[in-house]
Short mmCIF file of C-alpha atoms in Angstrom, two decimals:
data_model
loop_
_atom_site.label_atom_id
_atom_site.label_comp_id
_atom_site.label_asym_id
_atom_site.label_seq_id
_atom_site.Cartn_x
_atom_site.Cartn_y
_atom_site.Cartn_z
CA MET A 1 -13.93 19.24 57.97
CA GLN A 2 -15.99 17.44 55.39
CA ALA A 3 -16.34 18.14 51.72
CA ASP A 4 -19.94 18.43 50.65
CA ILE A 5 -20.48 15.47 48.35
CA SER A 6 -23.54 13.39 47.54
CA ASP A 7 -24.24 9.77 48.43
CA ALA A 8 -23.79 8.77 44.79
CA GLU A 9 -20.35 10.32 44.72
CA LYS A 10 -19.44 8.59 47.96
CA LEU A 11 -20.54 5.25 46.51
CA TYR A 12 -18.48 5.92 43.38
CA ILE A 13 -15.37 6.63 45.44
CA ALA A 14 -15.92 3.66 47.76
CA GLN A 15 -16.42 1.24 44.88
CA GLY A 16 -13.33 2.58 43.19
CA VAL A 17 -11.27 2.04 46.32
CA ALA A 18 -12.66 -1.50 46.62
CA GLN A 19 -11.09 -2.15 43.20
CA GLY A 20 -7.86 -0.41 44.13
CA VAL A 21 -8.51 2.72 42.06
CA ARG A 22 -8.77 6.22 43.45
CA ASN A 23 -10.49 9.10 41.70
CA ASP A 24 -7.26 11.08 41.35
CA GLY A 25 -5.49 8.12 39.76
CA ARG A 26 -3.45 7.11 42.79
CA GLY A 27 -3.03 3.61 44.12
CA CYS A 28 -4.18 2.91 47.67
CA HIS A 29 -0.70 3.31 49.13
CA ASP A 30 0.39 6.34 47.12
CA ALA A 31 0.67 9.79 48.70
CA ARG A 32 0.17 12.98 46.74
CA PRO A 33 3.27 14.88 45.62
CA LEU A 34 4.53 17.59 47.98
CA GLU A 35 5.22 21.12 46.86
CA LEU A 36 7.30 22.94 49.44
CA GLU A 37 8.48 26.53 49.74
CA LEU A 38 10.88 27.63 52.49
CA GLY A 39 11.41 30.98 54.18
CA VAL A 40 8.07 32.44 53.13
CA VAL A 41 7.62 34.69 56.17
CA ALA A 42 10.32 37.31 56.64
CA GLN A 43 9.10 38.03 60.18
CA ALA A 44 9.56 34.43 61.40
CA ASN A 45 12.74 32.59 62.44
CA GLY A 46 11.75 29.74 60.17
CA SER A 47 8.81 29.18 57.88
CA ALA A 48 7.42 26.92 55.21
CA ARG A 49 4.43 26.68 52.93
CA LEU A 50 3.25 23.34 51.65
CA HIS A 51 0.82 22.37 48.91
CA VAL A 52 -0.35 18.77 48.88
CA GLY A 53 -2.99 18.38 46.22
CA ALA A 54 -5.54 21.09 47.03
CA THR A 55 -4.36 21.31 50.63
CA ASP A 56 -2.44 24.49 51.35
CA VAL A 57 -0.81 25.14 54.74
CA MET A 58 1.71 27.57 56.12
CA VAL A 59 3.87 27.25 59.22
CA GLY A 60 5.86 29.97 60.95
CA VAL A 61 8.34 29.30 63.75
CA LYS A 62 9.26 32.00 66.22
CA VAL A 63 11.67 31.57 69.09
CA SER A 64 11.92 33.71 72.19
CA LEU A 65 13.72 33.61 75.52
CA VAL A 66 11.56 32.78 78.55
CA SER A 67 11.90 31.52 82.09
CA PRO A 68 11.56 27.75 82.22
CA ASP A 69 8.62 25.92 83.68
CA ALA A 70 9.26 25.48 87.42
CA ALA A 71 8.54 21.76 87.15
CA GLU A 72 11.02 21.29 84.30
CA PRO A 73 13.84 23.81 84.71
CA ALA A 74 16.24 22.00 82.37
CA LYS A 75 13.95 21.87 79.36
CA GLY A 76 13.06 24.29 76.61
CA GLN A 77 9.45 24.77 75.60
CA VAL A 78 7.58 23.93 72.44
CA PHE A 79 4.12 25.20 71.63
CA ALA A 80 2.00 24.54 68.57
CA THR A 81 -1.13 26.34 67.44
CA VAL A 82 -3.27 25.70 64.38
CA GLU A 83 -5.56 28.32 62.97
CA CYS A 84 -8.00 27.60 60.19
CA SER A 85 -8.10 30.70 58.01
CA SER A 86 -11.55 31.80 56.91
CA CYS A 87 -9.93 32.26 53.50
CA ALA A 88 -10.17 28.47 53.23
CA SER A 89 -13.88 28.21 53.84
CA PRO A 90 -16.74 30.25 55.33
CA GLU A 91 -17.20 27.51 57.91
CA PHE A 92 -13.99 28.74 59.57
CA LYS A 93 -15.28 32.26 60.10
CA GLY A 94 -15.52 33.59 63.64
CA ARG A 95 -14.68 30.74 65.94
CA GLY A 96 -15.38 28.08 63.33
CA GLY A 97 -12.71 25.43 63.00
CA GLU A 98 -11.30 26.34 66.40
CA ASP A 99 -11.89 22.90 67.92
CA TRP A 100 -10.40 21.16 64.92
CA GLY A 101 -7.38 23.46 65.15
CA ILE A 102 -6.88 22.74 68.85
CA ASP A 103 -7.14 19.03 68.15
CA MET A 104 -4.47 19.13 65.44
CA ALA A 105 -2.25 21.47 67.48
CA ALA A 106 -2.29 19.00 70.36
CA ALA A 107 -1.20 16.19 68.03
CA LEU A 108 1.63 18.29 66.59
CA GLN A 109 2.75 19.58 69.95
CA SER A 110 2.99 16.15 71.52
CA ALA A 111 4.86 14.82 68.47
CA LEU A 112 7.38 17.66 68.77
CA GLN A 113 7.79 17.49 72.52
CA SER A 114 8.74 13.87 72.34
CA SER A 115 11.12 14.22 69.40
CA LEU A 116 12.97 17.52 69.82
CA ASP A 117 15.95 17.68 72.16
CA LEU A 118 14.39 20.03 74.71
CA GLY A 119 17.57 19.98 76.80
CA SER A 120 19.47 21.71 73.98
CA LEU A 121 17.06 24.65 74.23
CA VAL A 122 18.39 25.66 77.63
CA VAL A 123 20.37 28.91 77.58
CA LEU A 124 21.00 29.35 81.28
CA ALA A 125 20.09 26.42 83.50
CA GLY A 126 17.04 27.15 85.61
CA LYS A 127 16.83 30.75 84.41
CA THR A 128 16.43 31.12 80.70
CA VAL A 129 15.34 28.73 77.97
CA TRP A 130 14.16 29.01 74.39
CA ALA A 131 10.44 28.82 73.79
CA VAL A 132 9.68 27.60 70.28
CA HIS A 133 6.32 28.71 68.96
CA LEU A 134 5.07 26.84 65.95
CA ASP A 135 2.10 28.67 64.45
CA CYS A 136 0.24 26.91 61.67
CA LEU A 137 -2.28 28.33 59.28
CA VAL A 138 -4.63 26.23 57.15
CA LEU A 139 -5.27 28.14 53.92
CA ASN A 140 -7.08 25.44 52.03
CA ASP A 141 -8.49 22.10 53.13
CA GLY A 142 -8.01 19.54 50.40
CA GLY A 143 -7.80 16.58 52.78
CA GLY A 144 -4.90 15.21 54.80
CA VAL A 145 -4.38 18.54 56.56
CA LEU A 146 -2.76 17.11 59.70
CA GLY A 147 -0.19 15.22 57.65
CA ALA A 148 0.56 18.31 55.59
CA LEU A 149 0.99 20.37 58.74
CA SER A 150 3.45 17.87 60.17
CA VAL A 151 5.60 17.97 57.03
CA ALA A 152 5.50 21.78 56.87
CA ALA A 153 6.30 21.95 60.60
CA ARG A 154 9.33 19.72 60.21
CA ALA A 155 10.53 21.80 57.26
CA ALA A 156 10.02 25.10 59.09
CA LEU A 157 11.87 23.79 62.16
CA ALA A 158 14.69 22.50 59.97
CA VAL A 159 15.35 25.98 58.56
CA THR A 160 14.95 27.70 61.94
CA ARG A 161 18.14 29.05 63.46
CA LEU A 162 18.31 29.73 67.17
CA PRO A 163 19.98 33.15 67.45
CA LYS A 164 23.45 33.15 68.96
CA VAL A 165 23.33 34.09 72.60
CA GLU A 166 26.05 35.65 74.69
CA VAL A 167 25.69 35.36 78.42
CA THR A 168 27.70 37.69 80.64
CA MET A 169 27.60 36.66 84.26
CA GLY A 170 27.19 39.46 86.81
CA GLU A 171 30.07 40.18 89.18
CA GLY A 172 28.28 39.59 92.44
CA ASP A 173 26.23 36.48 93.19
CA ASP A 174 22.98 38.42 93.19
CA ASP A 175 23.55 40.18 89.88
CA GLU A 176 21.32 39.02 87.08
CA PRO A 177 23.34 37.68 84.15
CA GLU A 178 23.07 39.71 81.00
CA ILE A 179 21.95 38.02 77.84
CA GLU A 180 22.75 39.43 74.45
CA LEU A 181 21.15 38.20 71.26
CA GLY A 182 23.24 37.76 68.15
CA ASP A 183 22.21 37.88 64.53
CA ASP A 184 19.79 35.32 63.10
CA SER A 185 22.20 34.32 60.37
CA GLU A 186 24.88 33.02 62.71
CA GLY A 187 22.50 30.98 64.81
CA THR A 188 22.51 27.27 65.42
CA PRO A 189 20.06 24.89 63.80
CA MET A 190 17.73 22.79 65.92
CA GLY A 191 18.07 19.03 65.72
CA VAL A 192 15.05 17.85 63.78
CA THR A 193 16.22 14.41 62.63
CA ARG A 194 13.91 12.63 65.05
CA VAL A 195 10.86 14.79 64.35
CA PRO A 196 8.18 12.54 62.87
CA VAL A 197 5.73 13.16 60.08
CA ILE A 198 2.10 12.27 60.55
CA VAL A 199 0.66 9.81 58.05
CA SER A 200 -3.11 9.52 57.79
CA VAL A 201 -4.63 6.23 56.73
CA ALA A 202 -8.33 6.11 55.96
CA GLN A 203 -10.53 3.04 56.12
CA ILE A 204 -12.90 3.05 53.15
CA GLY A 205 -15.08 -0.03 52.90
CA SER A 206 -12.81 -2.97 53.60
CA ARG A 207 -9.67 -1.33 52.29
CA CYS A 208 -7.38 1.42 53.50
CA VAL A 209 -5.91 4.35 51.60
CA VAL A 210 -3.10 6.67 52.66
CA ASP A 211 -3.19 10.47 52.50
CA PRO A 212 -6.94 10.79 51.84
CA SER A 213 -8.17 13.69 49.73
CA ALA A 214 -11.06 15.99 50.71
CA GLU A 215 -13.48 13.82 48.70
CA GLU A 216 -12.24 10.60 50.26
CA GLU A 217 -12.39 11.78 53.86
CA PRO A 218 -16.20 11.79 54.08
CA CYS A 219 -16.26 8.27 52.58
CA ALA A 220 -14.02 6.90 55.31
CA SER A 221 -15.54 5.14 58.27
CA ALA A 222 -12.45 6.00 60.30
CA VAL A 223 -9.06 7.63 59.84
CA LEU A 224 -5.95 6.73 61.79
CA HIS A 225 -3.15 9.28 62.11
CA PHE A 226 0.27 7.81 62.86
CA ALA A 227 3.31 9.85 63.80
CA VAL A 228 6.13 8.03 62.04
CA GLY A 229 9.78 8.87 62.62
CA PRO A 230 12.91 7.82 60.72
CA GLY A 231 13.16 4.07 60.25
CA GLY A 232 9.40 3.77 60.55
CA ARG A 233 9.46 4.26 64.31
CA LEU A 234 5.93 4.83 65.59
CA GLY A 235 5.62 7.93 67.77
CA ALA A 236 1.94 8.45 68.36
CA ALA A 237 -1.42 7.49 66.93
CA THR A 238 -4.92 8.91 67.06
CA LYS A 239 -8.17 7.88 65.48
CA THR A 240 -10.82 10.17 64.06
CA GLY A 241 -14.07 9.39 62.30
CA ALA A 242 -17.39 7.94 63.28
CA GLY A 243 -16.87 4.26 62.59
CA GLY A 244 -14.92 1.43 64.15
CA ILE A 245 -11.90 -0.31 62.67
CA PRO A 246 -11.87 -4.10 62.52
CA GLN A 247 -8.84 -5.31 64.39
CA PRO A 248 -7.11 -7.11 61.48
CA ALA A 249 -7.29 -3.89 59.44
CA LEU A 250 -5.39 -2.02 62.14
CA LEU A 251 -2.12 -3.78 61.41
CA GLU A 252 -2.51 -3.26 57.68
CA MET A 253 -3.03 0.45 58.28
CA LEU A 254 -0.01 0.69 60.55
CA GLU A 255 2.11 -1.10 57.98
CA ALA A 256 1.01 1.30 55.26
CA ALA A 257 1.93 4.26 57.48
CA GLN A 258 5.29 2.78 58.39
CA GLN A 259 6.06 2.31 54.74
CA LEU A 260 5.04 5.79 53.67
CA GLY A 261 6.47 7.75 56.63
CA PRO A 262 10.19 7.10 56.01
CA LYS A 263 9.64 7.72 52.29
CA VAL A 264 8.20 11.17 53.00
CA LEU A 265 11.02 11.88 55.45
CA ARG A 266 13.67 10.91 52.89
CA GLU A 267 12.02 13.06 50.23
CA LEU A 268 11.77 16.00 52.63
CA ASP A 269 15.33 15.70 53.91
CA GLY A 270 16.62 15.47 50.34
CA PHE A 271 14.79 18.66 49.45
CA LEU A 272 16.03 20.45 52.58
CA ALA A 273 19.63 19.40 51.90
CA ALA A 274 19.38 20.54 48.28
CA SER A 275 17.93 23.93 49.19
CA ALA A 276 20.52 24.42 51.95
CA ALA A 277 23.26 23.66 49.45
CA ALA A 278 21.72 26.10 46.96
CA ALA A 279 21.51 28.77 49.66
CA SER A 280 25.16 28.38 50.67
CA ALA A 281 26.20 28.42 47.01
CA ARG A 282 24.34 31.72 46.62
CA ALA A 283 26.01 33.12 49.72
CA ALA A 284 29.48 32.12 48.51
CA MET B 1 12.79 56.49 70.39
CA GLY B 2 14.82 59.70 70.73
CA ARG B 3 15.73 61.68 67.64
CA ARG B 4 15.94 59.23 64.88
CA GLU B 5 16.59 60.23 61.31
CA TYR B 6 13.80 58.92 59.13
CA VAL B 7 14.95 60.75 56.05
CA SER B 8 18.58 61.48 55.49
CA ASP B 9 20.17 62.65 52.23
CA GLY B 10 16.78 62.17 50.61
CA LEU B 11 16.68 58.47 51.46
CA ARG B 12 14.51 56.59 53.95
CA LEU B 13 15.47 53.84 56.39
CA ASP B 14 14.89 51.14 53.82
CA GLY B 15 16.69 53.05 51.09
CA ARG B 16 13.58 54.34 49.33
CA ARG B 17 13.03 57.92 48.23
CA PRO B 18 10.19 59.78 49.98
CA LYS B 19 7.74 59.26 47.10
CA GLU B 20 8.74 55.73 46.27
CA LEU B 21 6.50 52.69 46.73
CA ARG B 22 7.81 49.36 47.91
CA ASN B 23 8.04 46.43 45.52
CA MET B 24 4.56 45.22 44.71
CA ARG B 25 3.34 41.84 43.62
CA ALA B 26 -0.21 40.79 42.90
CA GLN B 27 -1.48 37.35 42.06
CA ILE B 28 -5.00 36.20 41.30
CA GLY B 29 -6.46 32.75 41.86
CA VAL B 30 -4.19 31.56 44.65
CA LEU B 31 -6.63 29.45 46.69
CA GLN B 32 -8.61 26.53 45.37
CA SER B 33 -11.80 26.43 47.38
CA ALA B 34 -12.72 30.10 47.18
CA ASP B 35 -14.88 31.53 44.39
CA GLY B 36 -12.28 34.24 44.03
CA SER B 37 -8.91 34.74 45.67
CA ALA B 38 -5.84 36.91 45.43
CA MET B 39 -2.55 37.71 47.10
CA PHE B 40 -1.19 41.22 47.38
CA GLN B 41 2.28 42.03 48.57
CA MET B 42 4.10 45.28 49.11
CA GLY B 43 7.57 44.96 50.56
CA ASN B 44 7.34 42.63 53.53
CA THR B 45 3.59 43.05 53.90
CA GLN B 46 1.67 40.17 52.41
CA VAL B 47 -2.07 39.58 52.46
CA LEU B 48 -4.39 36.91 51.12
CA ALA B 49 -8.05 37.53 50.35
CA SER B 50 -10.78 35.14 49.37
CA VAL B 51 -14.35 35.72 48.26
CA PHE B 52 -17.27 33.34 48.62
CA GLY B 53 -20.51 34.15 46.87
CA PRO B 54 -22.74 35.72 45.89
CA ARG B 55 -24.63 33.07 47.83
CA GLU B 56 -27.72 32.64 49.92
CA VAL B 57 -28.00 34.96 52.90
CA GLU B 58 -27.10 33.06 56.06
CA GLN B 59 -29.20 34.99 58.53
CA ARG B 60 -32.58 35.66 56.99
CA SER B 61 -33.14 38.73 59.14
CA GLN B 62 -30.25 40.44 57.35
CA LEU B 63 -31.59 39.76 53.88
CA GLN B 64 -31.99 42.87 51.69
CA HIS B 65 -34.54 42.72 48.91
CA ASP B 66 -32.85 45.24 46.68
CA ARG B 67 -29.16 44.58 47.18
CA ALA B 68 -26.50 42.16 48.35
CA ILE B 69 -25.03 42.28 51.81
CA VAL B 70 -21.27 42.12 52.28
CA LYS B 71 -19.62 40.27 55.15
CA CYS B 72 -16.00 40.81 55.90
CA GLU B 73 -13.53 39.24 58.28
CA TYR B 74 -9.95 40.25 58.94
CA ALA B 75 -7.44 37.93 60.56
CA MET B 76 -3.76 38.15 61.29
CA ALA B 77 -1.50 35.11 61.38
CA ALA B 78 0.31 34.72 64.71
CA PHE B 79 3.66 34.71 62.90
CA SER B 80 2.91 37.78 60.79
CA THR B 81 4.29 40.43 63.12
CA GLY B 82 7.81 41.02 64.43
CA GLU B 83 6.75 40.18 67.95
CA ARG B 84 4.73 36.97 68.05
CA ARG B 85 1.17 37.71 68.94
CA ARG B 86 -1.89 35.56 68.69
CA ARG B 87 -4.93 37.66 67.99
CA GLY B 88 -8.50 36.58 68.06
CA LYS B 89 -10.53 37.30 64.98
CA THR B 90 -12.86 39.37 67.09
CA ASP B 91 -10.58 41.75 68.93
CA ARG B 92 -11.17 45.48 68.53
CA ARG B 93 -8.57 46.11 65.87
CA SER B 94 -9.76 43.22 63.72
CA THR B 95 -13.35 44.35 64.04
CA GLU B 96 -12.49 47.92 63.14
CA LEU B 97 -10.49 46.86 60.12
CA SER B 98 -13.22 44.47 58.96
CA LEU B 99 -15.64 47.38 59.02
CA VAL B 100 -13.33 49.70 57.08
CA ILE B 101 -12.71 47.07 54.43
CA ARG B 102 -16.40 46.20 54.20
CA ASN B 103 -17.40 49.83 53.87
CA THR B 104 -14.85 50.39 51.12
CA LEU B 105 -15.94 47.33 49.18
CA GLU B 106 -19.65 48.13 49.54
CA GLN B 107 -19.03 51.38 47.69
CA THR B 108 -17.36 49.55 44.85
CA ILE B 109 -19.44 46.40 44.32
CA GLN B 110 -22.59 46.83 42.22
CA LEU B 111 -24.67 45.54 45.13
CA GLU B 112 -28.00 46.12 43.39
CA GLU B 113 -27.05 43.44 40.84
CA TYR B 114 -27.09 40.79 43.53
CA ALA B 115 -30.32 41.33 45.44
CA ARG B 116 -31.19 38.90 48.24
CA SER B 117 -27.68 37.46 48.40
CA GLN B 118 -24.55 37.62 50.49
CA ILE B 119 -20.93 38.12 49.49
CA ASP B 120 -18.27 36.99 51.96
CA VAL B 121 -14.84 38.55 51.87
CA TYR B 122 -12.11 37.15 54.10
CA VAL B 123 -8.69 38.69 54.39
CA GLN B 124 -5.74 37.01 56.03
CA VAL B 125 -2.54 38.86 56.85
CA LEU B 126 0.45 36.58 56.32
CA GLN B 127 3.16 39.18 56.90
CA ALA B 128 2.68 42.57 58.48
CA ASP B 129 5.18 45.36 57.88
CA GLY B 130 3.06 48.48 57.72
CA GLY B 131 0.19 49.26 55.38
CA THR B 132 -1.78 46.11 56.10
CA ARG B 133 -5.16 47.79 55.74
CA CYS B 134 -4.24 49.07 52.28
CA ALA B 135 -2.89 45.69 51.22
CA CYS B 136 -6.12 44.08 52.49
CA ILE B 137 -8.30 46.36 50.37
CA ASN B 138 -6.13 45.73 47.31
CA ALA B 139 -6.17 41.96 47.79
CA ALA B 140 -9.93 41.96 48.42
CA MET B 141 -10.54 44.00 45.26
CA LEU B 142 -8.59 41.48 43.16
CA ALA B 143 -10.39 38.55 44.79
CA LEU B 144 -13.77 40.15 44.01
CA ALA B 145 -12.74 40.56 40.38
CA ASP B 146 -11.57 36.93 40.33
CA ALA B 147 -14.97 35.84 41.65
CA GLY B 148 -16.54 37.65 38.71
CA ILE B 149 -18.45 40.11 40.85
CA LYS B 150 -19.49 43.30 39.08
CA LEU B 151 -17.61 46.35 40.29
CA ARG B 152 -18.09 50.03 39.58
CA ASP B 153 -14.37 50.64 39.20
CA VAL B 154 -11.02 49.34 40.29
CA ILE B 155 -10.20 50.40 43.83
CA ALA B 156 -6.69 50.74 45.05
CA SER B 157 -5.53 51.73 48.48
CA CYS B 158 -2.31 53.30 49.63
CA ALA B 159 -1.04 55.20 52.66
CA ALA B 160 1.11 58.27 53.08
CA GLY B 161 2.77 59.72 56.15
CA TYR B 162 4.55 62.86 57.18
CA LEU B 163 7.84 62.69 59.09
CA GLN B 164 10.40 65.45 59.62
CA GLY B 165 8.51 67.80 57.35
CA THR B 166 8.58 65.35 54.46
CA PRO B 167 5.56 63.56 53.04
CA LEU B 168 6.39 59.86 52.71
CA LEU B 169 4.58 57.35 50.54
CA ASP B 170 3.69 53.80 51.68
CA LEU B 171 5.07 53.69 55.25
CA ASN B 172 6.67 50.52 56.51
CA HIS B 173 6.27 49.32 60.08
CA GLU B 174 9.29 51.18 61.42
CA GLU B 175 8.13 54.48 59.92
CA ASP B 176 4.61 53.78 61.08
CA ARG B 177 5.84 53.38 64.66
CA ALA B 178 7.56 56.77 64.57
CA GLY B 179 4.29 58.30 65.73
CA GLY B 180 3.78 60.66 62.84
CA PRO B 181 0.50 60.96 60.98
CA ASP B 182 -0.59 58.16 58.71
CA ILE B 183 -3.22 58.70 56.04
CA SER B 184 -4.77 55.66 54.38
CA VAL B 185 -6.71 56.37 51.22
CA ALA B 186 -8.76 54.09 49.01
CA TYR B 187 -9.34 55.55 45.60
CA GLN B 188 -11.33 54.72 42.48
CA PRO B 189 -9.06 55.93 39.68
CA GLY B 190 -11.70 55.69 36.95
CA LEU B 191 -14.35 57.64 38.80
CA GLY B 192 -11.81 59.86 40.53
CA LYS B 193 -13.39 59.28 43.92
CA ILE B 194 -11.93 58.79 47.37
CA VAL B 195 -13.94 55.96 48.94
CA ALA B 196 -12.09 55.62 52.22
CA LEU B 197 -9.89 57.98 54.15
CA GLN B 198 -8.44 57.46 57.58
CA MET B 199 -5.87 59.53 59.33
CA ASP B 200 -4.34 59.26 62.74
CA GLY B 201 -1.76 61.47 64.36
CA ARG B 202 -1.36 65.23 64.00
CA LEU B 203 -0.63 66.88 60.71
CA PRO B 204 -0.24 70.55 59.75
CA THR B 205 -3.32 71.54 57.77
CA GLU B 206 -1.27 72.84 54.86
CA ALA B 207 0.44 69.45 54.54
CA PHE B 208 -2.84 67.51 54.50
CA ASP B 209 -3.65 68.11 50.87
CA GLU B 210 -0.11 67.29 49.82
CA CYS B 211 -0.17 63.99 51.70
CA VAL B 212 -3.57 62.98 50.37
CA GLN B 213 -2.45 63.85 46.87
CA LEU B 214 0.65 61.71 47.37
CA ALA B 215 -1.44 58.79 48.64
CA ILE B 216 -3.71 59.11 45.60
CA GLU B 217 -0.70 58.99 43.29
CA GLY B 218 0.31 55.83 45.14
CA CYS B 219 -3.19 54.40 44.63
CA LYS B 220 -2.94 55.08 40.89
CA ALA B 221 0.36 53.23 40.69
CA MET B 222 -1.11 50.31 42.63
CA ALA B 223 -4.16 50.28 40.36
CA GLY B 224 -1.76 49.94 37.44
CA VAL B 225 -0.14 46.87 38.98
CA MET B 226 -3.56 45.38 39.77
CA ARG B 227 -4.89 46.05 36.28
CA LYS B 228 -1.84 44.33 34.79
CA GLU B 229 -2.43 41.24 36.92
CA LEU B 230 -6.14 41.23 36.02
CA LEU B 231 -5.23 41.31 32.33
CA ARG B 232 -2.63 38.57 32.73
CA HIS B 233 -5.12 36.40 34.58
CA THR B 234 -7.90 37.00 32.07
CA ARG B 235 -5.61 36.16 29.15
CA ALA B 236 -4.58 32.94 30.89
CA LEU B 237 -8.26 32.05 31.37
CA MET B 238 -9.00 32.78 27.72
CA ALA B 239 -6.14 30.55 26.63
CA ALA B 240 -7.43 27.81 28.93
CA GLY B 241 -10.92 28.26 27.46
CA GLU B 242 -9.60 27.83 23.91
CA ASP B 243 -7.68 24.72 24.91
CA ALA B 244 -10.84 23.25 26.37
CA GLY B 245 -12.58 23.43 22.98
CA GLY B 246 -13.30 27.05 22.14
CA GLY B 247 -15.43 27.68 25.18
CA GLY B 248 -18.35 25.70 23.73
CA GLY B 249 -20.75 24.51 26.41
CA GLY B 250 -19.55 22.79 29.54
CA GLY B 251 -15.90 22.34 28.59
CA GLY B 252 -15.06 26.01 28.24
CA GLY B 253 -17.39 26.94 31.05
CA ALA B 254 -15.51 24.73 33.46
CA ALA B 255 -12.16 26.21 32.54
CA LEU B 256 -13.55 29.71 32.85
CA ARG B 257 -15.49 28.80 35.99
#
């Protein structure tokens, strides 16, 4: 989605970037500060709300027991959806923003499927597995929405507890096993250490900037979104935008993403550890 | 469901007394892009509303020469309910609720002040635990005020139910599901008018007045909370205006929008 800004403003931003100055005072390789809130939805198994600049997103995780996919009986399931709330902008009313949401959901879903341990989501081999539904809501588009969603998703998954399950096998061979759900509080966490964050790098003029704002996005000829895991491991990449990227710039953009990604992950994990410690101190 | 006790020893399932509201929280100016926005929360029900406009009418055929038109859209987040459910924005329930909210707001906005224009109101349910339609109206009202749109009065909305011979104020989801009657009222406390009333379920006629009266008392309490937040927000804006140079010209105007 594009902010409505004039050609003069675009020129101003582009010329600033050419000199290494961005209109919010950041350097080209600086991301905006993250403001994260955990457990914001009582009805979800895990949830998070994230503000990054003017961008405001919310993620709720719900888990449920389902029969596994016949093709992959030993794997749990992960689904991601992204809805653009009309509260963010009238252009999202009705079915507006639906395509954009589907696009971002696909990126998130593939990042999660390749990084979560789907085997650990099996409750009863071939019969019952956990389905993890990650529902995202865009409440304000201030640029860099996909990146914000990936951070919020990782945070929401990190605080999600899979409820404790007790399986009682039937006596006969034909009896269906009984499955009893325990309390949320005594559940097991999901392993999220390998879950990547998505870093967006925008090409503006001949330079690239990370984490573009809503004003910078329309100035960019192209934006590359990299899924970066711990240690800077590259998970996936997609390109959006109307222009092409000169090949030498590609490596520079990748490098910028690989530098920023682990930094964001460290910051996020530090925050999660601190809030978990605070929560257990409260409980004690 | 069987015979479940919804009121025992004068206390409800969540520990409230029959005429007790849940904890309320209201906050104005929560979203950046909207002309006006607000969050309203009661218990575990939480709703966001944003207002865009008054602006140019999108479809010229709908333009009214003597008043503004109001557009309203209601959406529920997939994670907002106990059971995960992804709803379209255009399913029957959403459409019905959009109409109720729009109708309520149309009676409160001074539409004639904004001829030939359109006001968009979007409400987004973040958490649903009973009373969403009331929370939506309350959030929308605060968002309209935040957008600086002229209103005839404050409106506040609250619901009351009737279970086991006891009128109950502000039902939560569990009480709502009990199948008893549920009366939602939107009320203008200054003008003393009921602007919206919806009831489903069966209710003894003699209890009707009592329940409506209870809902109105709830509305008055909600209006108090909303008025407090409006005052807090306005004071904050005034302070910001003074900081920006006494509100002279562009500086103060920007801070005050």
